[in-house]
Tab-separated table of C-alpha atoms in Angstrom:
chain	number	residue	atom	x	y	z
A	1385	UNK	CA	142.123	110.592	85.189
A	1386	UNK	CA	142.060	107.725	82.716
A	1387	UNK	CA	138.590	106.711	83.828
A	1388	UNK	CA	137.389	110.321	83.602
A	1389	UNK	CA	138.826	110.600	80.091
A	1390	UNK	CA	137.060	107.373	79.098
A	1391	UNK	CA	133.750	108.613	80.502
A	1392	UNK	CA	134.061	111.971	78.713
A	1393	UNK	CA	135.159	110.271	75.494
A	1394	UNK	CA	132.268	107.831	75.614
A	1395	UNK	CA	129.868	110.698	76.306
A	1396	UNK	CA	131.207	112.606	73.288
A	1397	UNK	CA	130.845	109.555	71.054
A	1398	UNK	CA	127.324	108.952	72.359
A	1399	UNK	CA	126.377	112.584	71.750
A	1400	UNK	CA	127.789	112.407	68.199
A	1401	UNK	CA	125.891	109.187	67.524
A	1402	UNK	CA	122.670	110.695	68.868
A	1403	UNK	CA	123.166	113.788	66.722
A	1404	UNK	CA	123.661	111.644	63.622
A	1405	UNK	CA	120.705	109.409	64.339
A	1406	UNK	CA	118.635	112.433	65.295
A	1407	UNK	CA	119.052	113.829	61.774
A	1408	UNK	CA	117.597	110.676	60.231
A	1409	UNK	CA	114.803	110.414	62.777
A	1410	UNK	CA	114.032	114.093	62.319
A	1411	UNK	CA	113.755	113.495	58.554
A	1412	UNK	CA	111.171	110.779	59.217
A	1413	UNK	CA	109.508	113.041	61.775
A	1414	UNK	CA	109.296	115.851	59.202
A	1415	UNK	CA	107.869	113.485	56.592
A	1416	UNK	CA	105.113	112.489	58.980
A	1417	UNK	CA	104.935	115.977	60.440
A	1418	UNK	CA	101.755	117.019	58.692
A	1419	UNK	CA	99.949	113.916	59.956
A	1420	UNK	CA	101.115	114.361	63.560
A	1421	UNK	CA	100.462	118.070	63.540
A	1422	UNK	CA	96.951	117.602	62.153
A	1423	UNK	CA	96.227	114.872	64.688
A	1424	UNK	CA	97.477	117.057	67.517
A	1425	UNK	CA	95.308	119.985	66.457
A	1426	UNK	CA	92.276	117.697	66.440
A	1427	UNK	CA	92.984	116.442	69.966
A	1428	UNK	CA	93.608	119.878	71.441
A	1429	UNK	CA	90.721	120.834	73.693
A	1430	UNK	CA	90.186	124.546	73.259
A	1431	UNK	CA	89.878	126.213	76.660
A	1432	UNK	CA	90.271	122.870	78.459
A	1433	UNK	CA	94.007	122.876	79.022
A	1434	UNK	CA	93.695	121.350	82.489
A	1435	UNK	CA	91.840	118.331	81.108
A	1436	UNK	CA	94.444	117.918	78.385
A	1437	UNK	CA	97.278	118.249	80.889
A	1438	UNK	CA	95.844	115.661	83.270
A	1439	UNK	CA	95.224	113.241	80.426
A	1440	UNK	CA	98.825	113.546	79.266
A	1441	UNK	CA	100.723	114.037	82.509
A	1442	UNK	CA	98.637	111.810	84.786
A	1443	UNK	CA	96.431	109.314	82.957
A	1444	UNK	CA	98.754	108.069	80.189
A	1445	UNK	CA	101.814	107.565	82.463
A	1446	UNK	CA	99.626	105.904	85.109
A	1447	UNK	CA	98.213	103.484	82.547
A	1448	UNK	CA	101.744	102.723	81.313
A	1449	UNK	CA	102.854	102.061	84.896
A	1450	UNK	CA	100.012	99.718	85.822
A	1451	UNK	CA	99.938	97.864	82.493
A	1452	UNK	CA	103.657	97.131	82.728
A	1453	UNK	CA	103.500	96.212	86.405
A	1454	UNK	CA	100.354	94.145	85.866
A	1455	UNK	CA	102.363	91.793	83.665
A	1456	UNK	CA	105.157	91.647	86.235
A	1457	UNK	CA	102.755	90.975	89.102
A	1458	UNK	CA	101.272	87.986	87.281
A	1459	UNK	CA	104.782	86.541	87.066
A	1460	UNK	CA	105.499	87.447	90.705
A	1461	UNK	CA	102.351	85.740	92.013
A	1462	UNK	CA	102.033	82.715	89.709
A	1463	UNK	CA	105.608	82.092	88.628
A	1464	UNK	CA	104.358	82.173	85.040
A	1465	UNK	CA	105.263	82.741	82.318
A	1466	UNK	CA	108.558	81.014	83.072
A	1467	UNK	CA	110.103	83.094	80.307
A	1468	UNK	CA	110.044	86.012	82.742
A	1469	UNK	CA	110.727	84.256	86.063
A	1470	UNK	CA	113.881	82.540	84.785
A	1471	UNK	CA	115.479	85.992	84.705
A	1472	UNK	CA	114.992	86.595	88.426
A	1473	UNK	CA	117.970	88.448	89.952
A	1474	UNK	CA	117.771	87.357	93.598
A	1475	UNK	CA	117.097	83.661	93.129
A	1476	UNK	CA	114.696	82.070	95.592
A	1477	UNK	CA	113.207	85.378	96.768
A	1478	UNK	CA	109.624	86.449	95.960
A	1479	UNK	CA	109.065	83.005	94.546
A	1480	UNK	CA	106.149	83.498	94.789
A	1481	UNK	CA	105.734	86.981	96.211
A	1482	UNK	CA	103.943	87.283	99.553
A	1483	UNK	CA	100.314	88.160	98.718
A	1484	UNK	CA	99.807	90.288	101.843
A	1485	UNK	CA	102.936	92.357	101.191
A	1486	UNK	CA	101.946	92.751	97.548
A	1487	UNK	CA	98.479	94.055	98.434
A	1488	UNK	CA	100.033	96.517	100.863
A	1489	UNK	CA	102.449	97.716	98.174
A	1490	UNK	CA	99.622	98.176	95.654
A	1491	UNK	CA	97.522	100.080	98.184
A	1492	UNK	CA	100.399	102.415	99.112
A	1493	UNK	CA	101.310	102.987	95.460
A	1494	UNK	CA	97.706	103.915	94.612
A	1495	UNK	CA	97.476	106.247	97.626
A	1496	UNK	CA	100.693	107.975	96.586
A	1497	UNK	CA	99.406	108.466	93.057
A	1498	UNK	CA	95.980	109.750	94.087
A	1499	UNK	CA	96.797	111.826	97.178
A	1500	UNK	CA	100.372	112.971	96.417
A	1501	UNK	CA	101.082	112.816	92.673
A	1502	UNK	CA	97.734	114.205	91.525
A	1503	UNK	CA	97.829	117.389	93.678
A	1504	UNK	CA	101.470	117.959	92.684
A	1505	UNK	CA	100.554	117.660	89.004
A	1506	UNK	CA	97.779	120.209	89.524
A	1507	UNK	CA	100.361	122.623	90.916
A	1508	UNK	CA	102.662	121.815	88.015
A	1509	UNK	CA	99.887	122.712	85.559
A	1510	UNK	CA	99.520	126.241	86.916
A	1511	UNK	CA	103.286	126.772	87.026
A	1512	UNK	CA	103.670	125.639	83.417
A	1513	UNK	CA	100.699	127.660	82.227
A	1514	UNK	CA	102.400	130.764	83.599
A	1515	UNK	CA	105.955	129.763	82.680
A	1516	UNK	CA	105.973	127.552	79.631
A	1517	UNK	CA	104.725	126.790	76.154
A	1518	UNK	CA	102.979	123.617	77.256
A	1519	UNK	CA	99.901	123.872	75.067
A	1520	UNK	CA	101.462	125.270	71.918
A	1521	UNK	CA	99.756	124.292	68.681
A	1522	UNK	CA	103.185	123.509	67.265
A	1523	UNK	CA	104.674	120.176	68.309
A	1524	UNK	CA	108.321	120.083	69.456
A	1525	UNK	CA	110.900	118.857	66.952
A	1526	UNK	CA	112.603	115.547	67.578
A	1527	UNK	CA	115.959	117.254	68.169
A	1528	UNK	CA	114.417	119.594	70.718
A	1529	UNK	CA	112.804	116.650	72.480
A	1530	UNK	CA	116.189	114.882	72.618
A	1531	UNK	CA	117.679	117.986	74.238
A	1532	UNK	CA	114.800	118.126	76.712
A	1533	UNK	CA	115.184	114.426	77.486
A	1534	UNK	CA	118.879	114.950	78.241
A	1535	UNK	CA	118.103	117.821	80.626
A	1536	UNK	CA	115.268	115.879	82.273
A	1537	UNK	CA	117.627	112.945	82.854
A	1538	UNK	CA	120.417	115.096	84.305
A	1539	UNK	CA	118.001	116.930	86.611
A	1540	UNK	CA	116.527	113.636	87.801
A	1541	UNK	CA	119.964	112.110	88.410
A	1542	UNK	CA	121.130	115.054	90.529
A	1543	UNK	CA	117.944	115.509	92.539
A	1544	UNK	CA	117.270	111.817	93.047
A	1545	UNK	CA	120.819	111.026	94.139
A	1546	UNK	CA	121.019	113.728	96.798
A	1547	UNK	CA	117.460	113.384	98.112
A	1548	UNK	CA	117.951	109.621	98.212
A	1549	UNK	CA	121.140	109.987	100.232
A	1550	UNK	CA	119.323	112.471	102.455
A	1551	UNK	CA	116.608	109.978	103.416
A	1552	UNK	CA	119.328	107.441	104.211
A	1553	UNK	CA	120.481	109.593	107.132
A	1554	UNK	CA	119.691	107.547	110.285
A	1555	UNK	CA	116.862	109.735	111.599
A	1556	UNK	CA	115.144	110.118	108.226
A	1557	UNK	CA	115.761	106.502	107.320
A	1558	UNK	CA	114.075	105.277	110.491
A	1559	UNK	CA	110.941	107.386	110.068
A	1560	UNK	CA	110.684	107.744	106.265
A	1561	UNK	CA	112.849	105.626	103.964
A	1562	UNK	CA	112.719	102.373	105.916
A	1563	UNK	CA	109.256	101.750	104.457
A	1564	UNK	CA	110.657	101.505	100.928
A	1565	UNK	CA	113.451	99.199	102.104
A	1566	UNK	CA	111.062	96.665	103.565
A	1567	UNK	CA	111.613	95.034	100.180
A	1568	UNK	CA	115.220	93.804	100.051
A	1569	UNK	CA	114.262	91.966	96.863
A	1570	UNK	CA	112.056	94.557	95.148
A	1571	UNK	CA	109.300	94.109	92.578
A	1572	UNK	CA	108.095	96.633	90.008
A	1573	UNK	CA	105.232	98.227	91.943
A	1574	UNK	CA	107.613	98.911	94.864
A	1575	UNK	CA	109.114	101.728	92.779
A	1576	UNK	CA	106.467	104.063	94.269
A	1577	UNK	CA	105.923	102.140	97.515
A	1578	UNK	CA	107.206	104.864	99.817
A	1579	UNK	CA	106.423	107.213	102.679
A	1580	UNK	CA	104.543	110.317	101.415
A	1581	UNK	CA	107.498	112.598	102.217
A	1582	UNK	CA	109.836	110.377	100.220
A	1583	UNK	CA	107.364	110.179	97.350
A	1584	UNK	CA	107.409	113.975	97.141
A	1585	UNK	CA	111.177	114.424	97.528
A	1586	UNK	CA	112.633	111.466	95.656
A	1587	UNK	CA	109.923	110.312	93.251
A	1588	UNK	CA	107.982	113.362	92.101
A	1589	UNK	CA	110.276	116.398	92.331
A	1590	UNK	CA	113.225	114.871	90.412
A	1591	UNK	CA	110.922	113.917	87.531
A	1592	UNK	CA	108.948	117.182	87.532
A	1593	UNK	CA	111.838	119.648	87.765
A	1594	UNK	CA	113.206	119.208	84.230
A	1595	UNK	CA	109.897	119.817	82.420
A	1596	UNK	CA	109.152	122.821	84.648
A	1597	UNK	CA	112.580	124.367	84.016
A	1598	UNK	CA	112.179	123.857	80.263
A	1599	UNK	CA	108.528	124.898	80.100
A	1600	UNK	CA	107.983	121.722	78.111
A	1601	UNK	CA	105.169	120.826	75.736
A	1602	UNK	CA	102.532	118.455	77.088
A	1603	UNK	CA	103.597	115.833	74.526
A	1604	UNK	CA	107.180	115.901	75.863
A	1605	UNK	CA	105.891	115.707	79.445
A	1606	UNK	CA	103.658	112.734	78.619
A	1607	UNK	CA	106.498	110.772	77.014
A	1608	UNK	CA	108.937	111.669	79.807
A	1609	UNK	CA	106.630	110.739	82.683
A	1610	UNK	CA	105.696	107.465	80.969
A	1611	UNK	CA	109.369	106.623	80.378
A	1612	UNK	CA	110.282	107.588	83.950
A	1613	UNK	CA	107.593	105.396	85.507
A	1614	UNK	CA	108.319	102.383	83.318
A	1615	UNK	CA	112.092	102.772	83.768
A	1616	UNK	CA	111.864	102.962	87.563
A	1617	UNK	CA	109.593	99.912	87.462
A	1618	UNK	CA	112.260	98.062	85.472
A	1619	UNK	CA	114.946	99.057	87.992
A	1620	UNK	CA	112.800	97.620	90.815
A	1621	UNK	CA	111.258	94.662	88.994
A	1622	UNK	CA	113.678	91.989	90.220
A	1623	UNK	CA	114.131	90.513	86.731
A	1624	UNK	CA	117.033	91.158	84.372
A	1625	UNK	CA	115.036	90.792	81.173
A	1626	UNK	CA	116.468	90.675	77.640
A	1627	UNK	CA	116.810	93.959	75.713
A	1628	UNK	CA	115.642	96.104	78.655
A	1629	UNK	CA	117.797	98.401	80.840
A	1630	UNK	CA	119.711	96.537	83.533
A	1631	UNK	CA	118.101	96.632	87.005
A	1632	UNK	CA	121.206	95.177	88.702
A	1633	UNK	CA	122.365	98.585	89.992
A	1634	UNK	CA	119.267	99.498	91.977
A	1635	UNK	CA	118.517	95.905	92.938
A	1636	UNK	CA	121.934	95.861	94.619
A	1637	UNK	CA	120.965	99.013	96.520
A	1638	UNK	CA	117.936	97.222	97.991
A	1639	UNK	CA	120.140	94.284	98.892
A	1640	UNK	CA	122.967	96.256	100.565
A	1641	UNK	CA	121.296	99.618	101.458
A	1642	UNK	CA	124.468	101.777	101.384
A	1643	UNK	CA	125.467	101.457	97.731
A	1644	UNK	CA	124.131	102.683	94.377
A	1645	UNK	CA	121.959	105.668	95.339
A	1646	UNK	CA	121.530	107.225	91.894
A	1647	UNK	CA	119.814	106.417	88.625
A	1648	UNK	CA	122.614	106.503	86.055
A	1649	UNK	CA	125.453	105.759	88.453
A	1650	UNK	CA	127.514	108.837	87.495
A	1651	UNK	CA	127.214	110.528	90.891
A	1652	UNK	CA	127.742	107.222	92.657
A	1653	UNK	CA	131.049	106.884	90.826
A	1654	UNK	CA	132.082	110.467	91.638
A	1655	UNK	CA	131.161	110.073	95.324
A	1656	UNK	CA	132.514	106.545	95.664
A	1657	UNK	CA	129.158	105.063	96.640
A	1658	UNK	CA	129.434	102.179	94.194
A	1659	UNK	CA	132.830	100.753	95.175
A	1660	UNK	CA	131.420	97.592	96.736
A	1661	UNK	CA	129.036	97.096	93.827
A	1662	UNK	CA	131.944	97.266	91.348
A	1663	UNK	CA	133.589	94.303	93.067
A	1664	UNK	CA	130.603	91.995	92.665
A	1665	UNK	CA	129.163	89.675	90.037
A	1666	UNK	CA	126.159	92.003	89.921
A	1667	UNK	CA	128.436	94.670	88.428
A	1668	UNK	CA	129.595	92.228	85.745
A	1669	UNK	CA	125.935	91.537	84.958
A	1670	UNK	CA	125.031	95.235	84.906
A	1671	UNK	CA	124.505	95.552	81.165
A	1672	UNK	CA	121.750	95.164	78.600
A	1673	UNK	CA	121.103	91.450	78.063
A	1674	UNK	CA	121.322	90.840	74.305
A	1675	UNK	CA	120.589	87.113	74.362
A	1676	UNK	CA	117.939	84.846	75.862
A	1677	UNK	CA	120.345	83.190	78.310
A	1678	UNK	CA	119.873	84.591	81.837
A	1679	UNK	CA	122.961	86.391	83.115
A	1680	UNK	CA	122.640	84.443	86.375
A	1681	UNK	CA	123.683	81.430	84.290
A	1682	UNK	CA	126.239	82.998	81.961
A	1683	UNK	CA	127.814	84.977	84.851
A	1684	UNK	CA	126.968	82.861	87.924
A	1685	UNK	CA	127.738	83.845	91.499
A	1686	UNK	CA	130.943	82.445	92.938
A	1687	UNK	CA	130.486	79.287	95.067
A	1688	UNK	CA	130.117	80.144	98.756
A	1689	UNK	CA	133.154	78.077	99.693
A	1690	UNK	CA	135.285	80.218	97.394
A	1691	UNK	CA	134.078	83.559	98.848
């Protein structure tokens, strides 16, 4: 009960802080509103909503994904810049990454994007055109986008957690999810290295459901998909980099297989699927790094003789 009260209290404080900051950001947003609105009206392609949708929902997030992972792959292959590689989580693994495995991961990721994600986004376009306000000439307010982002995140957490646990059932794991777990020490591009069925269930549907339920604007969808792809790349990247979200939670899942199934960790806590993780040094390191000292040094693993 105490832990639940702390979680609810922290959530209330966070919501209050977001509301306060949202007011200031919205003021800035309103000040620049005329500029953004005018720019948006100029970029709107009259009668070419499909082109606009694919540019925003497919091209921009894909570019964000490959640009971010391109930097990571240079570090994975060359070990440079050392500024990145010194933050490696599983020391001694992927140092350097196996070139053959990397090529296979890139190939599978591209196939998933072209042959799975693209057709699903086409279907999403027609659903939103019937259901939503996706191509409105009026941009969403910052407060509305914050609300949407909250709903997107909750929907993703629920759907990802339960579909992820589903594919860990022995039969499905053997034929579907085992492919993703070939990487016990993951790298960024592995975030969408998966069997096609898993890519549909655990990668695409959790991210798509929120925007479809909300009938979101294409601008909101573009930002959300870009954030989702970069965030999942961070959680798989294998480096605990300064000022970025901690990847320790999901990295531990790849290491141990039966822990840490979710994104935020809320459902893992409620279902008790993070109990082992909470007893490890990885849990102590599971926070945003606010200095340049790697957490593997400031919070080192216990000596083997002491375990």
